[in-house]
CSV table of C-alpha atoms in Angstrom, one decimal:
chain,number,residue,atom,x,y,z
Y,15,MET,CA,2.0,21.0,-45.5
Y,16,PRO,CA,4.1,18.4,-43.1
Y,17,ALA,CA,3.9,20.8,-39.6
Y,18,ALA,CA,0.3,22.1,-41.2
Y,19,LEU,CA,-0.6,18.3,-40.9
Y,20,GLY,CA,0.9,17.5,-37.4
Y,21,PHE,CA,0.1,20.8,-35.4
Y,22,ALA,CA,-3.4,19.9,-36.7
Y,23,THR,CA,-3.1,16.3,-35.7
Y,24,ILE,CA,-1.7,17.3,-32.3
Y,25,ALA,CA,-4.4,19.9,-31.6
Y,26,LEU,CA,-6.9,17.5,-32.8
Y,27,PHE,CA,-5.7,14.9,-30.3
Y,28,LEU,CA,-5.4,17.2,-27.4
Y,29,LEU,CA,-9.1,17.9,-27.8
Y,30,LEU,CA,-10.3,14.7,-28.2
Y,31,THR,CA,-8.7,14.0,-25.7
Y,32,MET,CA,-9.2,16.5,-22.8
Y,33,THR,CA,-13.4,16.7,-23.9
Y,34,ARG,CA,-12.9,13.0,-23.8
Y,35,ARG,CA,-14.6,12.6,-27.0
Y,36,VAL,CA,-13.0,8.9,-27.5
Y,37,SER,CA,-10.2,7.2,-25.6
Y,38,VAL,CA,-6.5,8.0,-25.9
Y,39,LEU,CA,-5.6,4.6,-27.2
Y,40,VAL,CA,-8.3,5.4,-29.9
Y,41,ALA,CA,-6.2,8.7,-30.7
Y,42,LEU,CA,-3.2,7.9,-30.3
Y,43,VAL,CA,-3.8,4.7,-33.1
Y,44,LEU,CA,-6.1,6.0,-35.6
Y,45,LEU,CA,-5.1,10.1,-35.6
Y,46,PRO,CA,-1.8,9.7,-36.7
Y,47,VAL,CA,-3.0,6.9,-39.3
Y,48,LEU,CA,-5.5,9.7,-41.1
Y,49,ALA,CA,-2.6,12.2,-41.0
Y,50,ALA,CA,-0.6,9.6,-43.0
Y,51,LEU,CA,-3.2,9.2,-45.4
Y,52,ALA,CA,-4.1,13.0,-45.9
Y,53,GLY,CA,-0.6,13.5,-46.4
Y,54,GLY,CA,0.3,11.0,-49.2
Y,55,PHE,CA,2.4,8.3,-46.9
Y,56,ALA,CA,-0.2,5.4,-47.2
Y,57,GLY,CA,2.6,3.0,-49.2
Y,58,GLU,CA,4.8,3.6,-45.9
Y,59,LEU,CA,2.2,3.4,-43.1
Y,60,GLY,CA,3.1,-0.1,-42.6
Y,61,GLY,CA,6.8,0.2,-41.9
Y,62,MET,CA,6.3,3.5,-39.8
Y,63,VAL,CA,4.0,1.8,-37.5
Y,64,LEU,CA,5.8,-1.0,-37.4
Y,65,ASP,CA,9.1,0.9,-36.6
Y,66,GLY,CA,7.0,3.1,-33.6
Y,67,LEU,CA,6.6,-0.2,-31.9
Y,68,SER,CA,9.6,-1.9,-32.2
Y,69,LYS,CA,10.8,1.1,-30.1
Y,70,VAL,CA,9.3,1.1,-27.5
Y,71,ALA,CA,8.9,-2.9,-26.9
Y,72,PRO,CA,11.6,-2.8,-24.4
Y,73,THR,CA,9.4,-0.3,-22.5
Y,74,GLY,CA,6.0,-2.2,-22.3
Y,75,ILE,CA,7.5,-5.4,-21.5
Y,76,MET,CA,9.1,-3.5,-18.3
Y,77,ILE,CA,6.3,-1.5,-17.7
Y,78,ALA,CA,4.4,-5.1,-17.7
Y,79,PHE,CA,6.4,-7.1,-15.4
Y,80,ALA,CA,7.0,-3.8,-13.2
Y,81,VAL,CA,3.2,-3.8,-12.0
Y,82,LEU,CA,3.2,-7.2,-12.0
Y,83,TYR,CA,6.4,-7.8,-9.4
Y,84,PHE,CA,5.1,-4.8,-6.9
Y,85,SER,CA,1.4,-5.9,-7.2
Y,86,LEU,CA,3.0,-9.4,-5.8
Y,87,MET,CA,4.9,-7.5,-3.1
Y,88,VAL,CA,1.9,-5.5,-2.0
Y,89,ASP,CA,-0.4,-8.6,-2.1
Y,90,ALA,CA,2.4,-10.3,-0.2
Y,91,GLY,CA,2.4,-7.6,2.6
Y,92,LEU,CA,5.6,-6.7,2.5
Y,93,PHE,CA,4.7,-3.2,3.8
Y,94,ASP,CA,2.9,-4.3,6.3
Y,95,PRO,CA,5.7,-4.0,9.1
Y,96,LEU,CA,6.8,-0.8,8.0
Y,97,ILE,CA,3.2,0.7,8.6
Y,98,ARG,CA,3.4,-0.6,12.0
Y,99,GLY,CA,6.8,0.4,13.1
Y,100,LEU,CA,6.0,3.8,11.9
Y,101,LEU,CA,2.9,4.1,13.3
Y,102,ARG,CA,4.7,2.9,16.4
Y,103,LEU,CA,7.6,5.0,16.6
Y,104,ALA,CA,5.4,8.0,15.4
Y,105,LYS,CA,3.6,7.7,19.6
Y,106,GLY,CA,0.8,10.1,18.3
Y,107,ASP,CA,3.0,13.5,17.7
Y,108,PRO,CA,1.2,15.1,15.1
Y,109,LEU,CA,4.6,16.3,13.7
Y,110,ARG,CA,6.0,12.5,13.9
Y,111,VAL,CA,3.1,11.0,12.1
Y,112,THR,CA,2.9,13.6,9.3
Y,113,VAL,CA,6.9,13.0,8.8
Y,114,ALA,CA,5.8,9.2,9.0
Y,115,THR,CA,2.8,9.8,6.2
Y,116,ALA,CA,5.9,10.7,4.3
Y,117,VAL,CA,8.2,7.7,4.8
Y,118,LEU,CA,5.4,5.6,4.0
Y,119,THR,CA,4.4,7.0,1.2
Y,120,LEU,CA,8.0,7.0,-0.8
Y,121,CYS,CA,8.2,3.8,0.7
Y,122,VAL,CA,5.2,2.3,-1.2
Y,123,ALA,CA,4.9,4.5,-3.7
Y,124,LEU,CA,8.1,2.2,-5.0
Y,125,ASP,CA,5.4,0.6,-7.3
Y,126,GLY,CA,5.1,3.3,-9.4
Y,127,ASP,CA,1.4,3.7,-9.1
Y,128,GLY,CA,-0.3,7.0,-7.8
Y,129,ALA,CA,-3.8,4.6,-7.3
Y,130,SER,CA,-2.4,1.9,-5.3
Y,131,THR,CA,-0.3,4.4,-3.0
Y,132,PHE,CA,-3.3,6.2,-2.2
Y,133,LEU,CA,-4.8,3.2,-1.4
Y,134,ILE,CA,-2.5,1.8,1.0
Y,135,THR,CA,-1.5,5.4,2.3
Y,136,VAL,CA,-5.0,6.5,2.8
Y,137,SER,CA,-6.4,3.3,4.9
Y,138,ALA,CA,-3.7,3.0,6.5
Y,139,LEU,CA,-3.2,6.4,8.5
Y,140,LEU,CA,-6.5,8.1,8.2
Y,141,PRO,CA,-7.6,6.0,11.0
Y,142,VAL,CA,-4.7,7.8,12.9
Y,143,TYR,CA,-5.6,11.1,12.1
Y,144,ARG,CA,-9.1,11.4,13.3
Y,145,LYS,CA,-7.9,10.2,16.1
Y,146,LEU,CA,-5.5,13.0,16.9
Y,147,GLY,CA,-8.1,15.2,15.1
Y,148,MET,CA,-5.3,16.3,12.8
Y,149,SER,CA,-6.7,17.9,9.5
Y,150,PRO,CA,-7.1,15.5,6.7
Y,151,LEU,CA,-5.6,17.8,4.0
Y,152,VAL,CA,-1.9,17.0,5.6
Y,153,LEU,CA,-2.5,13.9,5.0
Y,154,SER,CA,-3.6,14.2,1.4
Y,155,GLY,CA,-1.0,16.9,0.9
Y,156,VAL,CA,1.9,14.9,2.3
Y,157,VAL,CA,0.7,11.8,0.4
Y,158,CYS,CA,0.6,13.9,-2.4
Y,159,LEU,CA,4.6,15.2,-2.2
Y,160,GLY,CA,6.0,11.6,-1.6
Y,161,ALA,CA,4.1,10.2,-4.8
Y,162,GLY,CA,4.9,12.9,-6.7
Y,163,VAL,CA,8.5,12.4,-6.5
Y,164,MET,CA,8.3,8.8,-6.3
Y,165,ASN,CA,6.6,8.6,-9.8
Y,166,MET,CA,9.5,9.5,-12.0
Y,167,LEU,CA,11.0,6.0,-11.4
Y,168,PRO,CA,11.6,4.4,-14.6
Y,169,TRP,CA,8.4,2.4,-14.0
Y,170,GLY,CA,6.5,5.3,-13.3
Y,171,GLY,CA,3.8,6.7,-15.2
Y,172,PRO,CA,5.7,9.8,-16.5
Y,173,THR,CA,9.0,8.6,-17.3
Y,174,VAL,CA,7.7,5.5,-19.3
Y,175,ARG,CA,5.4,8.1,-21.3
Y,176,ALA,CA,8.8,10.2,-22.1
Y,177,MET,CA,11.3,7.3,-23.0
Y,178,ALA,CA,8.5,5.9,-25.4
Y,179,ALA,CA,7.0,9.3,-26.7
Y,180,LEU,CA,10.8,9.8,-27.5
Y,181,LYS,CA,12.2,6.4,-27.9
Y,182,LEU,CA,14.6,7.0,-25.4
Y,183,GLU,CA,16.3,4.3,-22.6
Y,184,SER,CA,15.9,4.8,-18.8
Y,185,SER,CA,19.7,5.8,-18.6
Y,186,ASP,CA,19.2,8.3,-21.2
Y,187,VAL,CA,16.4,9.7,-19.2
Y,188,PHE,CA,16.0,8.4,-15.5
Y,189,THR,CA,20.2,8.1,-14.8
Y,190,PRO,CA,21.1,11.5,-14.8
Y,191,VAL,CA,18.0,13.0,-12.5
Y,192,LEU,CA,18.5,10.7,-9.8
Y,193,PRO,CA,20.8,12.9,-8.0
Y,194,ALA,CA,18.4,15.2,-8.2
Y,195,MET,CA,15.3,12.8,-7.1
Y,196,GLY,CA,17.2,12.5,-3.7
Y,197,PHE,CA,16.9,15.8,-3.5
Y,198,GLY,CA,13.6,15.3,-4.2
Y,199,ILE,CA,13.0,13.0,-1.2
Y,200,ALA,CA,15.1,15.0,1.2
Y,201,TRP,CA,12.6,18.3,0.4
Y,202,VAL,CA,9.8,16.3,0.6
Y,203,LEU,CA,10.9,15.0,4.1
Y,204,VAL,CA,11.8,18.4,5.4
Y,205,ALA,CA,8.9,19.9,3.8
Y,206,SER,CA,6.7,17.1,5.9
Y,207,TRP,CA,8.5,18.4,9.2
Y,208,LEU,CA,7.7,21.8,8.6
Y,209,ILE,CA,3.8,20.7,7.6
Y,210,GLY,CA,3.9,18.4,10.6
Y,211,ARG,CA,5.2,21.2,12.8
Y,212,ARG,CA,2.7,24.0,12.0
Y,213,GLU,CA,-0.1,21.5,12.1
Y,214,ARG,CA,1.3,20.1,16.4
Y,215,ARG,CA,1.4,24.2,17.3
Y,216,ARG,CA,-2.4,24.6,15.4
Y,217,LEU,CA,-3.4,21.5,17.8
Y,218,GLY,CA,-1.7,22.6,20.8
Y,219,ALA,CA,-3.7,26.3,20.4
Y,220,LEU,CA,-7.1,24.5,19.5
Y,221,THR,CA,-7.2,21.8,22.4
Y,222,GLY,CA,-5.7,21.1,25.5
Y,223,PRO,CA,-5.6,17.6,28.2
Y,224,GLY,CA,-9.9,16.8,29.1
Y,225,GLU,CA,-10.6,19.3,26.0
Y,226,GLU,CA,-11.8,18.3,22.5
Y,227,THR,CA,-10.4,17.2,19.1
Y,228,ALA,CA,-11.0,18.6,16.0
Y,229,ALA,CA,-12.7,14.9,15.5
Y,230,GLY,CA,-15.0,15.8,18.5
Y,231,GLU,CA,-12.6,13.3,20.7
Y,232,PRO,CA,-11.6,14.1,23.9
Y,233,VAL,CA,-7.6,14.5,23.9
Y,234,PRO,CA,-5.5,11.9,26.2
Y,235,ALA,CA,-3.4,13.6,28.8
Y,236,THR,CA,-0.8,11.5,26.8
Y,237,ALA,CA,-0.2,10.3,23.9
Y,238,PRO,CA,-2.8,7.8,22.7
Y,239,THR,CA,-1.2,4.4,22.1
Y,240,LEU,CA,-0.7,3.4,17.9
Y,241,GLY,CA,-0.5,-0.3,18.0
Y,242,ASP,CA,-3.8,-1.4,17.8
Y,243,GLU,CA,-4.6,0.6,14.6
Y,244,PRO,CA,-6.4,-1.7,11.9
Y,245,VAL,CA,-4.4,-4.0,9.3
Y,246,PRO,CA,-2.9,-1.7,6.3
Y,247,ALA,CA,-5.2,-2.6,3.6
Y,248,THR,CA,-3.5,-3.3,-0.1
Y,249,ALA,CA,-5.1,-1.9,-3.2
Y,250,PRO,CA,-8.4,-3.8,-4.7
Y,251,ALA,CA,-8.5,-6.3,-7.0
Y,252,PRO,CA,-9.7,-5.2,-10.6
Y,253,GLY,CA,-13.3,-7.1,-9.4
Y,254,ASP,CA,-13.6,-5.1,-6.6
Y,255,GLY,CA,-16.0,-2.4,-6.0
Y,256,PRO,CA,-15.4,1.2,-6.6
Y,257,GLY,CA,-13.4,2.4,-3.3
Y,258,ALA,CA,-13.5,-1.5,-1.9
Y,259,VAL,CA,-10.0,-2.2,-0.2
Y,260,ARG,CA,-8.9,-5.6,1.0
Y,261,VAL,CA,-6.9,-6.5,3.7
Y,262,ALA,CA,-3.5,-8.6,3.0
Y,263,ALA,CA,-3.1,-11.9,4.5
Y,264,PRO,CA,0.0,-11.9,6.4
Y,265,ALA,CA,2.8,-13.8,4.7
Y,266,PRO,CA,5.0,-16.3,6.6
Y,267,ARG,CA,8.4,-14.2,8.1
Y,268,ARG,CA,10.6,-16.3,5.7
Y,269,LEU,CA,8.9,-15.2,2.7
Y,270,THR,CA,8.6,-11.6,3.5
Y,271,VAL,CA,12.3,-12.0,4.6
Y,272,PHE,CA,12.9,-13.4,1.3
Y,273,ASN,CA,10.6,-10.9,-0.6
Y,274,LEU,CA,12.6,-7.6,1.1
Y,275,LEU,CA,16.0,-9.3,0.0
Y,276,LEU,CA,15.2,-9.9,-3.5
Y,277,THR,CA,13.3,-6.1,-3.7
Y,278,VAL,CA,16.5,-4.3,-2.3
Y,279,VAL,CA,18.8,-6.5,-5.0
Y,280,LEU,CA,15.9,-5.9,-8.2
Y,281,LEU,CA,16.2,-1.7,-6.8
Y,282,VAL,CA,20.0,-1.9,-6.4
Y,283,ALA,CA,20.5,-4.0,-9.8
Y,284,LEU,CA,18.4,-1.5,-11.3
Y,285,ILE,CA,19.8,1.8,-10.3
Y,286,LEU,CA,23.7,0.2,-11.4
Y,287,GLU,CA,21.8,-0.9,-14.7
Y,288,VAL,CA,23.6,-4.0,-14.3
Y,289,MET,CA,21.0,-5.7,-17.0
Y,290,PRO,CA,18.5,-4.5,-19.1
Y,291,LEU,CA,16.0,-3.1,-16.7
Y,292,PRO,CA,12.4,-5.1,-18.9
Y,293,VAL,CA,15.1,-8.1,-18.4
Y,294,LEU,CA,15.8,-7.3,-14.6
Y,295,PHE,CA,11.9,-7.3,-14.2
Y,296,VAL,CA,11.1,-10.6,-16.2
Y,297,LEU,CA,13.7,-12.0,-14.2
Y,298,GLY,CA,12.1,-11.1,-10.9
Y,299,PHE,CA,8.9,-11.4,-11.1
Y,300,ALA,CA,9.7,-15.3,-12.5
Y,301,VAL,CA,11.5,-15.4,-8.9
Y,302,ALA,CA,9.1,-14.2,-6.6
Y,303,LEU,CA,5.9,-15.7,-8.3
Y,304,LEU,CA,7.8,-19.5,-8.3
Y,305,VAL,CA,8.9,-18.3,-4.5
Y,306,ASN,CA,5.8,-17.3,-3.0
Y,307,HIS,CA,2.9,-19.1,-5.1
Y,308,PRO,CA,4.7,-22.5,-5.9
Y,309,THR,CA,2.0,-24.4,-7.5
Y,310,TRP,CA,0.4,-23.5,-10.8
Y,311,GLU,CA,-2.9,-22.0,-9.2
Y,312,GLN,CA,-2.0,-20.0,-7.2
Y,313,GLN,CA,0.5,-18.4,-10.0
Y,314,GLN,CA,-2.5,-18.5,-12.6
Y,315,ALA,CA,-4.7,-16.6,-10.0
Y,316,LEU,CA,-2.7,-13.8,-9.4
Y,317,LEU,CA,-1.7,-13.1,-13.1
Y,318,ASP,CA,-5.6,-13.4,-13.5
Y,319,ARG,CA,-6.3,-10.8,-10.2
Y,320,HIS,CA,-3.6,-8.0,-11.7
Y,321,ALA,CA,-4.4,-8.9,-15.9
Y,322,ARG,CA,-6.3,-6.1,-16.1
Y,323,ASN,CA,-4.0,-3.5,-14.9
Y,324,VAL,CA,-1.1,-4.7,-17.2
Y,325,VAL,CA,-3.2,-4.6,-20.0
Y,326,LEU,CA,-4.6,-1.1,-19.7
Y,327,VAL,CA,-0.9,0.2,-19.4
Y,328,THR,CA,1.1,-1.8,-21.9
Y,329,THR,CA,-1.5,-1.3,-25.1
Y,330,MET,CA,-1.3,2.7,-24.0
Y,331,ILE,CA,2.3,2.0,-24.1
Y,332,PHE,CA,2.4,0.3,-27.9
Y,333,ALA,CA,-0.6,2.8,-28.7
Y,334,ALA,CA,1.8,5.6,-28.4
Y,335,GLY,CA,4.7,3.4,-30.1
Y,336,VAL,CA,2.0,4.1,-33.3
Y,337,PHE,CA,1.2,8.0,-33.0
Y,338,THR,CA,5.4,8.6,-32.3
Y,339,GLY,CA,6.3,6.6,-34.9
Y,340,VAL,CA,4.2,7.8,-37.9
Y,341,LEU,CA,4.9,11.8,-37.2
Y,342,THR,CA,8.3,11.1,-37.2
Y,343,GLY,CA,7.9,8.5,-40.0
Y,344,THR,CA,6.2,11.0,-41.9
Y,345,GLY,CA,8.7,14.3,-41.0
Y,346,MET,CA,6.6,15.7,-39.2
Y,347,ILE,CA,7.8,16.2,-36.4
Y,348,ASP,CA,11.1,17.7,-37.4
Y,349,ASP,CA,8.8,20.2,-39.8
Y,350,MET,CA,7.0,20.8,-36.5
Y,351,ALA,CA,10.3,21.8,-34.8
Y,352,GLU,CA,12.3,24.0,-37.2
Y,353,ALA,CA,8.6,26.0,-37.6
Y,354,LEU,CA,8.7,26.4,-34.0
Y,355,VAL,CA,12.6,27.2,-34.1
Y,356,SER,CA,12.1,29.8,-36.3
Y,357,VAL,CA,9.6,31.8,-34.4
Y,358,ILE,CA,11.3,31.3,-30.7
Y,359,PRO,CA,14.3,33.5,-30.0
Y,360,ASP,CA,18.1,32.4,-29.2
Y,361,SER,CA,18.4,33.4,-26.1
Y,362,VAL,CA,15.2,31.9,-25.1
Y,363,GLY,CA,16.1,28.6,-27.0
Y,364,GLY,CA,19.2,27.9,-25.0
Y,365,HIS,CA,17.0,27.6,-21.4
Y,366,LEU,CA,14.5,25.8,-23.2
Y,367,PRO,CA,15.1,22.5,-20.8
Y,368,VAL,CA,15.3,24.7,-17.7
Y,369,LEU,CA,11.6,26.4,-18.8
Y,370,VAL,CA,10.1,22.8,-19.5
Y,371,ALA,CA,11.0,21.6,-15.9
Y,372,VAL,CA,10.0,25.2,-14.3
Y,373,THR,CA,6.4,25.2,-16.2
Y,374,GLY,CA,5.6,21.5,-16.3
Y,375,MET,CA,3.6,21.3,-12.8
Y,376,PRO,CA,1.8,23.8,-13.1
Y,377,LEU,CA,0.6,22.4,-17.0
Y,378,SER,CA,0.3,19.4,-15.4
Y,379,LEU,CA,-3.6,21.5,-13.9
Y,380,VAL,CA,-3.9,21.8,-18.5
Y,381,PHE,CA,-2.6,18.7,-20.0
Y,382,THR,CA,-3.3,15.2,-18.9
Y,383,PRO,CA,-0.6,13.1,-18.8
Y,384,ASP,CA,-1.3,11.7,-22.1
Y,385,ALA,CA,-2.2,14.8,-24.1
Y,386,TYR,CA,0.9,16.5,-22.8
Y,387,TYR,CA,3.9,13.4,-23.1
Y,388,PHE,CA,2.3,12.5,-26.4
Y,389,GLY,CA,1.6,15.7,-28.1
Y,390,VAL,CA,3.5,18.2,-27.0
Y,391,LEU,CA,7.1,16.8,-25.5
Y,392,PRO,CA,8.4,15.1,-28.7
Y,393,VAL,CA,7.4,18.7,-30.6
Y,394,LEU,CA,9.3,20.7,-27.6
Y,395,ALA,CA,12.2,17.6,-27.4
Y,396,GLU,CA,12.9,18.6,-31.4
Y,397,THR,CA,12.3,21.6,-31.0
Y,398,ALA,CA,15.5,22.3,-28.1
Y,399,HIS,CA,17.4,19.6,-30.8
Y,400,GLY,CA,17.0,23.1,-33.2
Y,401,PHE,CA,18.9,24.6,-30.3
Y,402,GLY,CA,22.0,21.9,-30.1
Y,403,THR,CA,20.0,20.4,-27.1
Y,404,ASP,CA,19.6,16.5,-26.7
Y,405,PRO,CA,16.3,15.8,-26.7
Y,406,ALA,CA,17.0,13.2,-23.8
Y,407,GLU,CA,17.7,16.6,-21.7
Y,408,VAL,CA,14.0,17.7,-22.1
Y,409,ALA,CA,12.9,14.4,-21.2
Y,410,ARG,CA,14.1,14.9,-17.7
Y,411,ALA,CA,12.8,18.2,-17.5
Y,412,ALA,CA,9.7,17.2,-18.1
Y,413,ILE,CA,9.7,14.6,-15.4
Y,414,LEU,CA,10.6,17.1,-12.8
Y,415,GLY,CA,7.5,18.4,-12.9
Y,416,GLN,CA,4.8,18.0,-15.3
Y,417,MET,CA,2.9,15.2,-14.0
Y,418,THR,CA,5.2,14.3,-11.3
Y,419,THR,CA,4.8,16.6,-8.5
Y,420,GLY,CA,1.6,17.8,-10.8
Y,421,PHE,CA,0.0,14.3,-10.8
Y,422,PRO,CA,-1.9,14.3,-7.2
Y,423,LEU,CA,-2.8,17.5,-8.0
Y,424,SER,CA,-4.6,17.4,-11.4
Y,425,PRO,CA,-8.1,17.1,-12.0
Y,426,LEU,CA,-7.5,15.6,-14.9
Y,427,THR,CA,-5.6,12.9,-13.6
Y,428,ALA,CA,-8.2,10.4,-12.3
Y,429,ALA,CA,-5.6,9.1,-9.5
Y,430,THR,CA,-6.4,12.5,-8.0
Y,431,PHE,CA,-10.0,11.7,-7.2
Y,432,ILE,CA,-9.1,9.0,-5.0
Y,433,LEU,CA,-6.5,10.7,-2.8
Y,434,VAL,CA,-9.1,13.3,-2.1
Y,435,GLY,CA,-12.1,11.1,-2.2
Y,436,MET,CA,-10.9,8.4,0.3
Y,437,SER,CA,-8.9,11.6,2.7
Y,438,GLY,CA,-12.4,12.8,2.8
Y,439,VAL,CA,-11.2,16.7,1.6
Y,440,GLN,CA,-12.3,18.8,-1.3
Y,441,LEU,CA,-10.3,18.9,-4.3
Y,442,GLY,CA,-10.0,22.9,-4.2
Y,443,GLU,CA,-9.0,23.1,-0.7
Y,444,HIS,CA,-5.8,20.1,-1.1
Y,445,GLN,CA,-4.6,22.4,-3.9
Y,446,ARG,CA,-4.5,25.6,-2.5
Y,447,PHE,CA,-3.0,23.8,0.9
Y,448,ILE,CA,-0.3,22.0,-1.4
Y,449,PHE,CA,0.3,23.5,-4.8
Y,450,ARG,CA,2.8,26.0,-3.2
Y,451,TRP,CA,4.9,23.0,-1.1
Y,452,ALA,CA,4.9,20.9,-4.8
Y,453,PHE,CA,5.9,23.7,-6.9
Y,454,ALA,CA,8.8,24.1,-4.3
Y,455,THR,CA,9.5,20.5,-5.0
Y,456,THR,CA,10.1,20.8,-8.9
Y,457,LEU,CA,12.1,23.8,-8.0
Y,458,VAL,CA,14.8,22.2,-5.9
Y,459,MET,CA,14.7,19.1,-8.2
Y,460,THR,CA,15.5,21.6,-11.2
Y,461,ALA,CA,17.8,23.4,-9.2
Y,462,ALA,CA,19.8,20.0,-8.1
Y,463,ALA,CA,19.5,18.9,-11.9
Y,464,VAL,CA,21.1,21.9,-12.7
Y,465,LEU,CA,24.0,21.7,-10.3
Y,466,THR,CA,24.4,17.9,-11.2
Y,467,GLY,CA,24.5,18.3,-14.9
Y,468,ALA,CA,21.4,16.8,-16.0
Y,469,LEU,CA,19.8,19.9,-17.1
Y,470,SER,CA,22.2,22.8,-19.3
Y,471,LEU,CA,21.1,26.2,-17.9
């Protein structure tokens, strides 16, 4: 009975959220409650919900202050000198511009938010691509690769969902795959170099001095100067209109230096786990807020500007706590896993983590991130546990593919449409252009995770 009720709950969750009949938050809270009532667990419901909420509370705190911290840094223009420096180094060479696109994306994506990453990078680089006659598919594709790998950060969407769904810590999920993420970053740089070399050859074959580029502009005899590109834009404030961007006000040099040092120290402390991640982000944001916005009015204005983003993320995390708390407390997850273990051959069960990693990226085109992490992942993790595999290993496998390299390709992710819309490309063209490169990223990171012991083969 609990297994059948659990499968029915997850199936209904997937159906309602993927057809947009109800919001994910409503489905995460009400469906497990109705299932518990139907299964005769009314008397234990309150305790199960509180248990689920308490276990995801550290994750909710971490993501709230991480969003605030990196939003503050973007507003302060921390990444603007990097953008200008990369454009100067590119010197109008399509290959260098493509690699610079990857580097910029990898840096800007430190905030863990795909939408702001796309807004900043595309706004800064699209004029350069147009000036050189480069294909906008190269821009959207390379940004897709860089943002996908960086989405593995502990405050990024996939890892946060995986930790919330399975009630795990960052040290269980993210730290073991950090070397694999390093391989993924290296692959993104290699892939961007290969894509850029191909684009340089294409432009060389199509144009020459005195002819016109694909953008309809004359090709200069010498490389164009990119130092006069517009000031990079930041992500829009919640009150801005669709597609709007705000130009970041330049911060004093001393503040930029301080923000850079603080961010480096914070990232090192996060990787070394000097203190729990929520504590580090709470302290880091408080210090950054005091130094960058010393008056009460300035501090309140920043909190008001980014409150919407914080609420949207944290409420989802706590709703996930209700979902997993009830399904775990009623025994539905355990019974569903036992049912799956009984039908999966032993020869396959031992390789479940690698299978999850390899299939995760294609599945991102079918499942929304919430549907996969909150509906599918808990069952997969408990199933793997039945074969003697640590559930944390399945969580690591999931973030290597599902909605990591796949999210900037998925039509089920809103941020994807920001990327293709601002780049001026069609979603289908974008998918065909970059799919094999993105899937290769998953394969590289999966192989690295096996070699470094993060996943067992």
